[in-house]
PDB file of C-alpha atoms in Angstrom:
ATOM      1  CA  UNK J 109       0.077  -0.060   0.113  1.00 94.00           C
ATOM      2  CA  UNK J 110       1.298   3.556  -0.767  1.00 97.00           C
ATOM      3  CA  UNK J 111       0.203   6.769   0.849  1.00 98.00           C
ATOM      4  CA  UNK J 112      -1.500   9.087  -1.675  1.00 98.00           C
ATOM      5  CA  UNK J 113      -2.337  13.139  -0.593  1.00 98.00           C
ATOM      6  CA  UNK J 114      -5.385  14.232  -2.840  1.00 98.00           C
ATOM      7  CA  UNK J 115      -6.059  18.172  -2.806  1.00 98.00           C
ATOM      8  CA  UNK J 116      -8.616  18.960  -5.607  1.00 98.00           C
ATOM      9  CA  UNK J 117     -11.308  16.999  -7.429  1.00 98.00           C
ATOM     10  CA  UNK J 118     -10.546  13.461  -5.794  1.00 98.00           C
ATOM     11  CA  UNK J 119     -11.317  14.877  -2.313  1.00 98.00           C
ATOM     12  CA  UNK J 120     -14.740  13.887  -0.532  1.00 98.00           C
ATOM     13  CA  UNK J 121     -17.792  15.783  -1.713  1.00 97.00           C
ATOM     14  CA  UNK J 122     -15.665  16.635  -5.211  1.00 97.00           C
ATOM     15  CA  UNK J 123     -16.485  15.871  -8.505  1.00 97.00           C
ATOM     16  CA  UNK J 124     -13.896  12.930  -8.849  1.00 97.00           C
ATOM     17  CA  UNK J 125     -14.458  11.158  -5.684  1.00 98.00           C
ATOM     18  CA  UNK J 126     -16.297   8.773  -7.087  1.00 97.00           C
ATOM     19  CA  UNK J 127     -13.415   7.060  -8.583  1.00 97.00           C
ATOM     20  CA  UNK J 128     -11.779   6.891  -5.086  1.00 97.00           C
ATOM     21  CA  UNK J 129     -14.489   4.937  -3.714  1.00 96.00           C
ATOM     22  CA  UNK J 130     -14.681   2.559  -6.864  1.00 97.00           C
ATOM     23  CA  UNK J 131     -13.347  -0.724  -5.800  1.00 97.00           C
ATOM     24  CA  UNK J 132     -12.941  -1.990  -9.644  1.00 97.00           C
ATOM     25  CA  UNK J 133     -10.327   0.474  -9.930  1.00 97.00           C
ATOM     26  CA  UNK J 134      -8.451  -0.535  -7.020  1.00 98.00           C
ATOM     27  CA  UNK J 135      -8.547   0.112  -3.099  1.00 98.00           C
ATOM     28  CA  UNK J 136      -8.162   3.462  -1.187  1.00 98.00           C
ATOM     29  CA  UNK J 137      -8.833   3.868   2.399  1.00 97.00           C
ATOM     30  CA  UNK J 138      -9.098   7.309   4.012  1.00 97.00           C
ATOM     31  CA  UNK J 139      -6.721   7.668   6.560  1.00 95.00           C
ATOM     32  CA  UNK J 140      -7.094  11.299   7.539  1.00 95.00           C
ATOM     33  CA  UNK J 141      -6.818  14.952   7.115  1.00 96.00           C
ATOM     34  CA  UNK J 142      -3.962  16.759   6.201  1.00 97.00           C
ATOM     35  CA  UNK J 143      -1.899  19.981   4.334  1.00 97.00           C
ATOM     36  CA  UNK J 144       1.559  20.513   2.999  1.00 98.00           C
ATOM     37  CA  UNK J 145       4.783  21.031   5.112  1.00 97.00           C
ATOM     38  CA  UNK J 146       5.820  23.325   2.530  1.00 98.00           C
ATOM     39  CA  UNK J 147       4.054  25.947   0.690  1.00 98.00           C
ATOM     40  CA  UNK J 148       2.713  25.679  -2.822  1.00 98.00           C
ATOM     41  CA  UNK J 149       1.116  27.370  -5.285  1.00 98.00           C
ATOM     42  CA  UNK J 150      -2.237  25.775  -5.784  1.00 98.00           C
ATOM     43  CA  UNK J 151      -4.254  27.449  -8.909  1.00 98.00           C
ATOM     44  CA  UNK J 152      -7.442  26.556 -10.774  1.00 98.00           C
ATOM     45  CA  UNK J 153      -6.348  26.865 -14.461  1.00 97.00           C
ATOM     46  CA  UNK J 154      -7.168  26.004 -18.224  1.00 94.00           C
ATOM     47  CA  UNK J 155     -10.544  25.906 -20.129  1.00 94.00           C
ATOM     48  CA  UNK J 156     -11.797  23.301 -17.696  1.00 96.00           C
ATOM     49  CA  UNK J 157     -11.216  25.034 -14.368  1.00 97.00           C
ATOM     50  CA  UNK J 158      -8.543  22.144 -12.960  1.00 97.00           C
ATOM     51  CA  UNK J 159      -6.916  22.701  -9.629  1.00 98.00           C
ATOM     52  CA  UNK J 160      -2.895  22.217  -9.877  1.00 98.00           C
ATOM     53  CA  UNK J 161      -0.590  22.132  -7.305  1.00 98.00           C
ATOM     54  CA  UNK J 162       2.584  24.107  -8.837  1.00 98.00           C
ATOM     55  CA  UNK J 163       5.562  22.052  -7.773  1.00 97.00           C
ATOM     56  CA  UNK J 164       7.364  25.570  -6.577  1.00 97.00           C
ATOM     57  CA  UNK J 165       8.112  24.828  -2.736  1.00 97.00           C
ATOM     58  CA  UNK J 166       8.559  28.021  -0.617  1.00 97.00           C
ATOM     59  CA  UNK J 167       5.866  29.711  -2.536  1.00 97.00           C
ATOM     60  CA  UNK J 168       1.974  29.979  -2.037  1.00 98.00           C
ATOM     61  CA  UNK J 169       0.170  28.175   0.782  1.00 98.00           C
ATOM     62  CA  UNK J 170       0.173  24.820   2.953  1.00 98.00           C
ATOM     63  CA  UNK J 171      -2.315  23.119   1.070  1.00 98.00           C
ATOM     64  CA  UNK J 172      -5.139  21.363   2.458  1.00 98.00           C
ATOM     65  CA  UNK J 173      -6.116  17.641   1.513  1.00 98.00           C
ATOM     66  CA  UNK J 174      -6.913  14.305   2.189  1.00 98.00           C
ATOM     67  CA  UNK J 175      -4.546  11.122   2.966  1.00 97.00           C
ATOM     68  CA  UNK J 176      -5.490   7.931   1.634  1.00 98.00           C
ATOM     69  CA  UNK J 177      -3.771   4.497   1.713  1.00 97.00           C
ATOM     70  CA  UNK J 178      -4.294   2.860  -2.020  1.00 98.00           C
ATOM     71  CA  UNK J 179      -3.138  -0.277  -3.600  1.00 98.00           C
ATOM     72  CA  UNK J 180      -0.956  -1.041  -6.503  1.00 98.00           C
ATOM     73  CA  UNK J 181      -4.048  -1.081  -8.613  1.00 98.00           C
ATOM     74  CA  UNK J 182      -5.570   2.357  -7.267  1.00 98.00           C
ATOM     75  CA  UNK J 183      -2.390   4.043  -7.708  1.00 98.00           C
ATOM     76  CA  UNK J 184      -1.827   2.790 -11.746  1.00 98.00           C
ATOM     77  CA  UNK J 185      -5.524   4.107 -12.092  1.00 98.00           C
ATOM     78  CA  UNK J 186      -4.304   7.644 -10.472  1.00 98.00           C
ATOM     79  CA  UNK J 187      -1.152   7.944 -12.429  1.00 98.00           C
ATOM     80  CA  UNK J 188      -3.331   7.520 -15.567  1.00 97.00           C
ATOM     81  CA  UNK J 189      -6.250   9.637 -14.094  1.00 97.00           C
ATOM     82  CA  UNK J 190      -3.875  12.433 -13.661  1.00 97.00           C
ATOM     83  CA  UNK J 191      -1.999  12.387 -16.833  1.00 96.00           C
ATOM     84  CA  UNK J 192       1.189  11.171 -15.244  1.00 96.00           C
ATOM     85  CA  UNK J 193       3.912  12.172 -16.223  1.00 96.00           C
ATOM     86  CA  UNK J 194       2.919  14.834 -18.907  1.00 95.00           C
ATOM     87  CA  UNK J 195      -0.018  16.523 -17.320  1.00 94.00           C
ATOM     88  CA  UNK J 196       1.110  15.829 -13.593  1.00 97.00           C
ATOM     89  CA  UNK J 197       4.195  14.507 -11.933  1.00 98.00           C
ATOM     90  CA  UNK J 198       3.975  11.695  -8.683  1.00 98.00           C
ATOM     91  CA  UNK J 199       6.138  12.837  -6.521  1.00 97.00           C
ATOM     92  CA  UNK J 200       6.972  12.082  -2.469  1.00 97.00           C
ATOM     93  CA  UNK J 201       5.779  15.086   0.033  1.00 97.00           C
ATOM     94  CA  UNK J 202       5.991  15.603   3.606  1.00 97.00           C
ATOM     95  CA  UNK J 203       2.308  16.083   4.469  1.00 97.00           C
ATOM     96  CA  UNK J 204       1.519  17.362   8.247  1.00 96.00           C
ATOM     97  CA  UNK J 205      -1.560  15.398   9.874  1.00 95.00           C
ATOM     98  CA  UNK J 206      -4.117  17.924  11.006  1.00 92.00           C
ATOM     99  CA  UNK J 207      -6.556  14.683  11.865  1.00 90.00           C
ATOM    100  CA  UNK J 208      -6.285  11.144  11.841  1.00 89.00           C
ATOM    101  CA  UNK J 209      -9.523   8.822  10.990  1.00 85.00           C
ATOM    102  CA  UNK J 210     -10.076   6.464  13.988  1.00 72.00           C
ATOM    103  CA  UNK J 211      -7.024   7.465  16.408  1.00 61.00           C
ATOM    104  CA  UNK J 212      -6.532   3.890  17.439  1.00 54.00           C
ATOM    105  CA  UNK J 213      -3.104   4.127  18.509  1.00 50.00           C
ATOM    106  CA  UNK J 214      -2.012   1.422  15.900  1.00 50.00           C
ATOM    107  CA  UNK J 215       1.604   0.931  14.843  1.00 48.00           C
ATOM    108  CA  UNK J 216       0.546   2.836  11.578  1.00 50.00           C
ATOM    109  CA  UNK J 217      -0.510   5.960  14.156  1.00 47.00           C
ATOM    110  CA  UNK J 218       2.541   5.721  16.256  1.00 44.00           C
ATOM    111  CA  UNK J 219       4.998   6.101  12.732  1.00 49.00           C
ATOM    112  CA  UNK J 220       3.328   9.247  12.192  1.00 48.00           C
ATOM    113  CA  UNK J 221       3.552  10.473  15.881  1.00 48.00           C
ATOM    114  CA  UNK J 222       5.510  13.444  14.933  1.00 55.00           C
ATOM    115  CA  UNK J 223       2.544  14.515  12.682  1.00 92.00           C
ATOM    116  CA  UNK J 224       4.338  14.427   9.536  1.00 95.00           C
ATOM    117  CA  UNK J 225       4.244  11.529   6.971  1.00 96.00           C
ATOM    118  CA  UNK J 226       5.518  11.054   3.131  1.00 97.00           C
ATOM    119  CA  UNK J 227       2.637  10.868   0.686  1.00 98.00           C
ATOM    120  CA  UNK J 228       2.699  10.674  -2.925  1.00 98.00           C
ATOM    121  CA  UNK J 229       1.225  13.625  -4.574  1.00 98.00           C
ATOM    122  CA  UNK J 230       0.513  14.837  -7.797  1.00 98.00           C
ATOM    123  CA  UNK J 231       1.834  17.998  -8.915  1.00 98.00           C
ATOM    124  CA  UNK J 232       3.234  19.624 -11.602  1.00 97.00           C
ATOM    125  CA  UNK J 233       6.138  21.183 -13.087  1.00 96.00           C
ATOM    126  CA  UNK J 234       4.828  21.368 -16.356  1.00 94.00           C
ATOM    127  CA  UNK J 235       2.428  24.565 -16.832  1.00 96.00           C
ATOM    128  CA  UNK J 236       2.231  27.412 -19.017  1.00 96.00           C
ATOM    129  CA  UNK J 237       4.632  30.452 -17.167  1.00 96.00           C
ATOM    130  CA  UNK J 238       1.396  32.771 -16.648  1.00 97.00           C
ATOM    131  CA  UNK J 239      -0.112  30.306 -14.008  1.00 98.00           C
ATOM    132  CA  UNK J 240       2.214  31.310 -11.485  1.00 97.00           C
ATOM    133  CA  UNK J 241       0.517  34.660 -11.702  1.00 97.00           C
ATOM    134  CA  UNK J 242      -2.981  33.298 -11.278  1.00 98.00           C
ATOM    135  CA  UNK J 243      -4.595  33.321  -7.668  1.00 97.00           C
ATOM    136  CA  UNK J 244      -3.195  31.138  -4.938  1.00 98.00           C
ATOM    137  CA  UNK J 245      -5.353  28.952  -3.071  1.00 98.00           C
ATOM    138  CA  UNK J 246      -4.859  26.713   0.408  1.00 97.00           C
ATOM    139  CA  UNK J 247      -7.724  24.475  -0.102  1.00 97.00           C
ATOM    140  CA  UNK J 248      -9.847  23.863  -3.230  1.00 98.00           C
ATOM    141  CA  UNK J 249     -13.791  23.283  -3.681  1.00 97.00           C
ATOM    142  CA  UNK J 250     -15.476  22.668  -6.913  1.00 96.00           C
ATOM    143  CA  UNK J 251     -18.097  25.091  -6.176  1.00 92.00           C
ATOM    144  CA  UNK J 252     -15.965  27.763  -4.003  1.00 93.00           C
ATOM    145  CA  UNK J 253     -16.387  31.693  -4.053  1.00 93.00           C
ATOM    146  CA  UNK J 254     -13.834  31.388  -6.744  1.00 95.00           C
ATOM    147  CA  UNK J 255     -16.700  30.945  -9.237  1.00 94.00           C
ATOM    148  CA  UNK J 256     -14.565  28.771 -11.302  1.00 95.00           C
ATOM    149  CA  UNK J 257     -16.875  25.583 -11.967  1.00 93.00           C
ATOM    150  CA  UNK J 258     -14.716  22.459 -12.692  1.00 96.00           C
ATOM    151  CA  UNK J 259     -15.729  20.720 -15.946  1.00 95.00           C
ATOM    152  CA  UNK J 260     -15.986  16.895 -15.818  1.00 93.00           C
ATOM    153  CA  UNK J 261     -14.448  14.838 -18.395  1.00 89.00           C
ATOM    154  CA  UNK J 262     -17.605  13.474 -19.620  1.00 91.00           C
ATOM    155  CA  UNK J 263     -18.679  17.188 -20.515  1.00 93.00           C
ATOM    156  CA  UNK J 264     -15.396  18.260 -21.980  1.00 93.00           C
TER     157      UNK J 264
END
């Protein structure tokens, strides 16, 4: 199992969350909520209003999201879904745990006693330079105040 941190449309209540709970694509177990240890720019960009975390450490905000434990099948699905490695690149990032699901005191929880875990994150280094000038967010919600509605793939 691998840890994945999602910050955009794959979070609970967001347009692509259905993929995270579709066991035909693999297994994804919600572990808790977290945020990036380093600051990153989270922008909403392109004609489909897609959230992107630009891989520019030290710029932007501590980005909030969810931590999942996924099997190899789900990780492979996510790589394909995220257009990895062209659109997004899957990299390891340090994530500060904000809240663990069911704090049971298991070895898994003890391993993260310091509150920081390493997770795979889909961020990007392949973006148009003008995206750096877009507004930065610390959290993504497809129906947020930004007014930039995400366009589902099936509607593109």
